[in-house]
GROMACS .gro file of C-alpha atoms in nm:
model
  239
    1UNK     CA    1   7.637   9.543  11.744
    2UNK     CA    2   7.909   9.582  11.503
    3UNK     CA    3   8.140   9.338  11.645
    4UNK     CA    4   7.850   9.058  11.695
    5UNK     CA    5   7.782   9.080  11.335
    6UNK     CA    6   8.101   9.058  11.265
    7UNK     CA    7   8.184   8.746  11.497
    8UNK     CA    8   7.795   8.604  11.335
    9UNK     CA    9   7.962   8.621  11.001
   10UNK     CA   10   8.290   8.438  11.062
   11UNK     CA   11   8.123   8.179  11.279
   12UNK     CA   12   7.899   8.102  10.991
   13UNK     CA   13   8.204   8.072  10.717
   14UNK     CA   14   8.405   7.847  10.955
   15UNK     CA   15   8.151   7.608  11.028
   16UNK     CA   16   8.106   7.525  10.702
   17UNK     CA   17   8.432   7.289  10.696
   18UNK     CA   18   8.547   7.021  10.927
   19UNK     CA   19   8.788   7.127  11.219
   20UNK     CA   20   8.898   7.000  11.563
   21UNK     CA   21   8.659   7.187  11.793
   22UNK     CA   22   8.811   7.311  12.116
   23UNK     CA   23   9.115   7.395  12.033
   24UNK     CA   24   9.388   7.643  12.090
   25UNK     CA   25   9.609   7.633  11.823
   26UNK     CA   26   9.691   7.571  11.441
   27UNK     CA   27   9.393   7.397  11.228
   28UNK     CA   28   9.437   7.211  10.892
   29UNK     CA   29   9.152   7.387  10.745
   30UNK     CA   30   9.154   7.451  10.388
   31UNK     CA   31   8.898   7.704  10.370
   32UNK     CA   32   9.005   8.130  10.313
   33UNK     CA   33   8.824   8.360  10.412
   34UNK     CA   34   8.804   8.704  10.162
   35UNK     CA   35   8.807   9.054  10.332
   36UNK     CA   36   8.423   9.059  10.221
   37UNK     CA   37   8.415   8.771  10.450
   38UNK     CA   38   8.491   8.978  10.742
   39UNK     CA   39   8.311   9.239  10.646
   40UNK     CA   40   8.548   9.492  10.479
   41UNK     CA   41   8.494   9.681  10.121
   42UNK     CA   42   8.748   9.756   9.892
   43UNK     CA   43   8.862  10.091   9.872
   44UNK     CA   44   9.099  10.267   9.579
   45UNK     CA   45   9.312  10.403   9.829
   46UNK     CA   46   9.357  10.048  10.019
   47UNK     CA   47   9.347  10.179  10.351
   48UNK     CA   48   9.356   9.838  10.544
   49UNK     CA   49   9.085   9.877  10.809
   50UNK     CA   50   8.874   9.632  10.988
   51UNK     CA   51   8.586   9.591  11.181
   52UNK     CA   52   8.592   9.650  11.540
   53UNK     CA   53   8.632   9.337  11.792
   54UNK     CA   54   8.694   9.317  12.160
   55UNK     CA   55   9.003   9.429  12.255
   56UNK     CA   56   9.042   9.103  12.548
   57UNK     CA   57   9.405   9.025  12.515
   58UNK     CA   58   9.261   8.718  12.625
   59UNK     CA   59   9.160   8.666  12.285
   60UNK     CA   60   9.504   8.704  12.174
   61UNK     CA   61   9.722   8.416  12.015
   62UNK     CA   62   9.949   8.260  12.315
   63UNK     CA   63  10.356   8.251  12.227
   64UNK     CA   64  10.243   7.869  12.166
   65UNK     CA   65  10.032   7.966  11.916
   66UNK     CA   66  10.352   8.146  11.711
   67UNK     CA   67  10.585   7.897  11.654
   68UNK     CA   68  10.694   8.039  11.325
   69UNK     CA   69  10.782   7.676  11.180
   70UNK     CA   70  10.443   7.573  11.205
   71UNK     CA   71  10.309   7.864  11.058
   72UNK     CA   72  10.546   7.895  10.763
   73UNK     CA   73  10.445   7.512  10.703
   74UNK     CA   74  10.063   7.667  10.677
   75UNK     CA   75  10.144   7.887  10.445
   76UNK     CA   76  10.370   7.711  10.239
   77UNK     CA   77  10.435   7.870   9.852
   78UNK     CA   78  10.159   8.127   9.957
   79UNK     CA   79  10.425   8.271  10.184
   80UNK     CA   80  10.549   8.636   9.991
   81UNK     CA   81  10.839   8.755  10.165
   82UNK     CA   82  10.853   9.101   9.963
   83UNK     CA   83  10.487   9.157  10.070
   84UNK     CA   84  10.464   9.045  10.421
   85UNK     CA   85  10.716   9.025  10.738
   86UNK     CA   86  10.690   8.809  11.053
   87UNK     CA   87  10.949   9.074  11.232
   88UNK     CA   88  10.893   9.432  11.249
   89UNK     CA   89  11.085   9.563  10.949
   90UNK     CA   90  11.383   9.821  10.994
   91UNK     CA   91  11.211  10.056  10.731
   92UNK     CA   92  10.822  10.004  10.873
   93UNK     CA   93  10.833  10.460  10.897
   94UNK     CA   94  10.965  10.493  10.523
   95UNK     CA   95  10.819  10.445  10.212
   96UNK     CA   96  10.876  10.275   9.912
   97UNK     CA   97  10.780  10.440   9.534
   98UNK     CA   98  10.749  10.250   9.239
   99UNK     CA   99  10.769  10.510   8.925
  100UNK     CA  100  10.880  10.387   8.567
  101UNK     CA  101  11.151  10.669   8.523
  102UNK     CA  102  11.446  10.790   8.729
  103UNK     CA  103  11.689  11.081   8.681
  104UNK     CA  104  11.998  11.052   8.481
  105UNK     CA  105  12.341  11.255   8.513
  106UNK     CA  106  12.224  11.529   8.415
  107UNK     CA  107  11.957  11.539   8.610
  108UNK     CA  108  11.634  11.456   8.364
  109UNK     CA  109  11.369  11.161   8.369
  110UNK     CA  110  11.442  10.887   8.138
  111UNK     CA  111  11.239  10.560   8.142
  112UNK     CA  112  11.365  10.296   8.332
  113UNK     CA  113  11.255  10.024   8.124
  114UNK     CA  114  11.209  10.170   7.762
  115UNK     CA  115  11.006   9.831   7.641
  116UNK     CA  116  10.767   9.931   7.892
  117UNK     CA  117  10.650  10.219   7.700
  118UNK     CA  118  10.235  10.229   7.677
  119UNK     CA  119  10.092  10.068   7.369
  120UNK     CA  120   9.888  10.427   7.314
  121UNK     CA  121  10.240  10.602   7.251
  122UNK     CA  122  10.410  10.360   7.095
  123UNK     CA  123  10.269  10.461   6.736
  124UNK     CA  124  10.437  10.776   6.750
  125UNK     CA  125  10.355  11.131   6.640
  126UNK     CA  126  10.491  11.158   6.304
  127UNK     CA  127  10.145  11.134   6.133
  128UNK     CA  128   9.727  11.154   6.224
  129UNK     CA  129   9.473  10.950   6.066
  130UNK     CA  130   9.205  11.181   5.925
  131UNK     CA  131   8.832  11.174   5.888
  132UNK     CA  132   8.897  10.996   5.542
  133UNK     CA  133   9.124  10.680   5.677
  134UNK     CA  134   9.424  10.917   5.546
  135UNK     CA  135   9.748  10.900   5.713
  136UNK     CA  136   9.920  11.256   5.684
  137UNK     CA  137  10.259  11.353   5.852
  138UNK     CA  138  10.302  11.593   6.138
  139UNK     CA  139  10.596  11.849   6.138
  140UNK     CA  140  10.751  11.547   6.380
  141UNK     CA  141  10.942  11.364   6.146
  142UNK     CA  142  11.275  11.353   6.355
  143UNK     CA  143  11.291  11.012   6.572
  144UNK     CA  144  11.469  11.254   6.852
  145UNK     CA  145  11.190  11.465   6.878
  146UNK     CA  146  10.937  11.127   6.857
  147UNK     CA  147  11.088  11.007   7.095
  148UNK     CA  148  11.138  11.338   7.312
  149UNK     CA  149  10.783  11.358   7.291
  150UNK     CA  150  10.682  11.038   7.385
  151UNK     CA  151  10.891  10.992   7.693
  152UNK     CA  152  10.724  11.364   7.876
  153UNK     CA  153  10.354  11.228   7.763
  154UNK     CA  154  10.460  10.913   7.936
  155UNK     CA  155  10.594  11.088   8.242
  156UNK     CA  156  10.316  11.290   8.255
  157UNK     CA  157  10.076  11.002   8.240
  158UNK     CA  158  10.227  10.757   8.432
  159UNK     CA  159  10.082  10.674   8.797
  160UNK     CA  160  10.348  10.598   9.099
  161UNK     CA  161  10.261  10.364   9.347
  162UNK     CA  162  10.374  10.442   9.692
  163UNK     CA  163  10.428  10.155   9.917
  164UNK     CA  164  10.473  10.159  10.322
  165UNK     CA  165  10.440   9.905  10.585
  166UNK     CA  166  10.092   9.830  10.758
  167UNK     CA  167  10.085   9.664  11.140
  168UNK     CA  168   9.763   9.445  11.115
  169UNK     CA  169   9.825   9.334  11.483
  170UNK     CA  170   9.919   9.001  11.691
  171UNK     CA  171   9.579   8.834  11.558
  172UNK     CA  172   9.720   8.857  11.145
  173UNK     CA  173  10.006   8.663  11.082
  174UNK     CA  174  10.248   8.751  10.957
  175UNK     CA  175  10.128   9.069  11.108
  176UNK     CA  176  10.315   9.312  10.884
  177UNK     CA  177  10.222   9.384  10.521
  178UNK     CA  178  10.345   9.597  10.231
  179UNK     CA  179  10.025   9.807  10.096
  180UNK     CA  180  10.011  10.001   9.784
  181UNK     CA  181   9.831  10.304   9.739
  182UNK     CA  182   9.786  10.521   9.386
  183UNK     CA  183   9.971  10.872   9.454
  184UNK     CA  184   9.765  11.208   9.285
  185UNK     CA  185   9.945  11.482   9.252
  186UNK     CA  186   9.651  11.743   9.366
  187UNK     CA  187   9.836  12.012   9.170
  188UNK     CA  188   9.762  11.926   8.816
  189UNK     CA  189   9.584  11.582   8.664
  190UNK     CA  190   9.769  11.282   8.525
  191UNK     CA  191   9.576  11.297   8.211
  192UNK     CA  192   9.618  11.548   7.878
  193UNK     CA  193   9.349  11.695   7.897
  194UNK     CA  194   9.294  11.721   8.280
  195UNK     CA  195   8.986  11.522   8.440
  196UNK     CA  196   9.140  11.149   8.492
  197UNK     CA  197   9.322  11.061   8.836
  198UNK     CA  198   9.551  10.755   8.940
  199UNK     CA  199   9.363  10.481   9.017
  200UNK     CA  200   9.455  10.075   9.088
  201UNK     CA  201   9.510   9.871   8.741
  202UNK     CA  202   9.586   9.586   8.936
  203UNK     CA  203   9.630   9.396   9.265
  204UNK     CA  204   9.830   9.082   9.431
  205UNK     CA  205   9.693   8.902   9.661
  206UNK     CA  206   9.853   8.806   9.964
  207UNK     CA  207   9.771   8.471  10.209
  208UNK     CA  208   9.775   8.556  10.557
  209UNK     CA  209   9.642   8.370  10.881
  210UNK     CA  210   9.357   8.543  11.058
  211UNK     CA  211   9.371   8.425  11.421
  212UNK     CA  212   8.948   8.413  11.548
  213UNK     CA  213   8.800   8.299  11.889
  214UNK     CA  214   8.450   8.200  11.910
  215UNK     CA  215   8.272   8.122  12.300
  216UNK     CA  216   8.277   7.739  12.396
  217UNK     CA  217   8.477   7.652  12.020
  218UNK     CA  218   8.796   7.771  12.131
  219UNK     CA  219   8.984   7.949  11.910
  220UNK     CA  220   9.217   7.882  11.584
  221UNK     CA  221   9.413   8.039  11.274
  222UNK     CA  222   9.214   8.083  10.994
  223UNK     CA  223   9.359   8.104  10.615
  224UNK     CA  224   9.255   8.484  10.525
  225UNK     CA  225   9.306   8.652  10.138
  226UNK     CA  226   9.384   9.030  10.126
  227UNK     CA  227   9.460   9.222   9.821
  228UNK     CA  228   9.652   9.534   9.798
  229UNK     CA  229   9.746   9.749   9.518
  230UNK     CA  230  10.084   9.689   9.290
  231UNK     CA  231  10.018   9.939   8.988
  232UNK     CA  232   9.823  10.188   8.920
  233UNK     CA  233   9.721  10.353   8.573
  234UNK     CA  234   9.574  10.728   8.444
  235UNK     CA  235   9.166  10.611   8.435
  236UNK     CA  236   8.779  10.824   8.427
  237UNK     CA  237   8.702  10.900   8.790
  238UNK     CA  238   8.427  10.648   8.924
  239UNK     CA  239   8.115  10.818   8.978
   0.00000   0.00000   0.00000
């Protein structure tokens, strides 16, 4: 039932532009279908799952139907070669982090882009505003010690992304993709005080083509939108 619904969906959003029934091969449609299109939610962890269809390699594209040159043409600027891969990539078992400090010489965190501090710390700690509008200073008056303090409540704070390679399967092209997830530490919260967890700040959105068969239409590669995670930021758990 699943999969009919699922085929009833797509077969509604691709009739709704002009293309060369009967077919077996590359369409000029302009149309994109959305991953709500097809039926899929967004989740904060981005798992990449979809909705069950038949597993007929019958309904697979043909090697006719992957002639990269044509495909690339497609795609065009949309193509993102640090986000998606038309060969299985060397590193598809590892994964990638993306975390705002590394480790120096002797072996402690310093930011790797010091600009890139958060607005919320950038004000310092060297005074409080009181009830009355008052500024008053803080036994932090040394800019070592500002700083010091500053770069551990950023550390603490900040959110890594973790990045791996997904296999969508022969019917996505270009089949591979790079997802981003939020990483929790389950051991202690990324917020001061504890309560808030990594969650997504923001996403890019990749162009793929879905290939999609339909009985007595043929089939055809559709232009398909998914979004995956890039960085992630300290928030209030959803409820």
């Amino acid at each position: 039932m699943r999969a009919w619904l699922f085929m009833l969906v797509v077969s509604i959003v691709s009739a709704t532009a002009s293309r060369r029934r009967g077919t077996h091969g590359i369409s000029n449609r302009q149309s994109v279908l959305s991953p709500n299109d097809l039926g899929l939610e967004a989740s904060d962890n981005d798992d990449l799952e979809f909705p069950p269809e038949s597993p007929d390699p019958r309904l697979d594209p043909r090697p006719a139907d992957l002639n990269v040159t044509a495909l690339l043409r497609r795609l065009e600027q949309r193509f993102n070669p640090h986000m998606v891969s038309v060969e299985r990539p060397h590193s598809i078992r590892s994964r990638e982090y993306d975390f705002p400090f590394r480790k120096n010489k002797h072996g402690r965190l310093v930011p790797k882009h010091p600009l890139d501090m958060p607005k919320y710390l950038r004000g310092g700690f060297k005074s409080v505003t009181l009830p009355n509008g008052k500024k008053t200073p803080t036994i932090v008056q040394s800019d070592r010690l500002n700083l010091k303090i500053q770069t551990t409540l950023w550390a603490h704070t900040a959110c890594p992304v973790e990045f791996k390679w997904r296999d969508l399967g022969k019917r996505f092209w270009p089949r591979y993709v790079k997802s981003g997830s939020c990483v929790n530490d389950k051991a202690r919260s990324c917020s001061i005080p504890p309560g808030m967890n990594c969650q997504p700040a923001s996403k890019i959105k990749l162009s793929l083509l879905r290939w999609f068969c339909r009985p007595r239409h043929g089939c055809e590669w559709l232009d398909f939108e998914l979004e995956v995670a890039n960085k992630c930021e300290c928030k209030c758990p959803k409820n």
